């Protein structure tokens, strides 16, 4: 009887794993210009082996510029805490056309609830100025 129980638990766990794998929690955001810039883009955050993979694209930036960015708790316009270590967020580096794309692995599981946003900071020496922002929304 014990072995039958174990196999039932194993099957239940397998079914849960398959269902979860077929419906990954993916978050997306459209980044809108802030403070009179033309900097826009997209951001996605999705599960990656117990961690998260985040991709950000950006256009309308200055050529050859560095734009720090993060996932923050809350919504655009707020002053929410950075989710996870700030050092995990490799800054965006624009090309000569002012466009950039970066993909990073973030050392935390993708959340399945809550409110989050992605913001783009003006430069490593002007973190207080936000040049683009988007609220993350969950998509199955
Ligand atoms: Cu930030």
PDB file of C-alpha atoms and ligand atoms in Angstrom, residues 69-70 72 82 119 121, ligand 1:
ATOM      1  CA  UNK A  69      17.718  49.448 -15.390  1.00  0.00           C
ATOM      2  CA  UNK A  70      15.929  47.266 -12.848  1.00  0.00           C
ATOM      3  CA  UNK A  72      11.209  47.334  -9.073  1.00  0.00           C
ATOM      4  CA  UNK A  82      14.804  46.918  -6.695  1.00  0.00           C
ATOM      5  CA  UNK A 119      12.549  51.498 -15.200  1.00  0.00           C
ATOM      6  CA  UNK A 121      17.776  55.309 -15.375  1.00  0.00           C
TER       7      UNK A 121
HETATM    8 CU1  LIG B   1      15.767  51.121 -11.287  1.00  0.00          CU
END
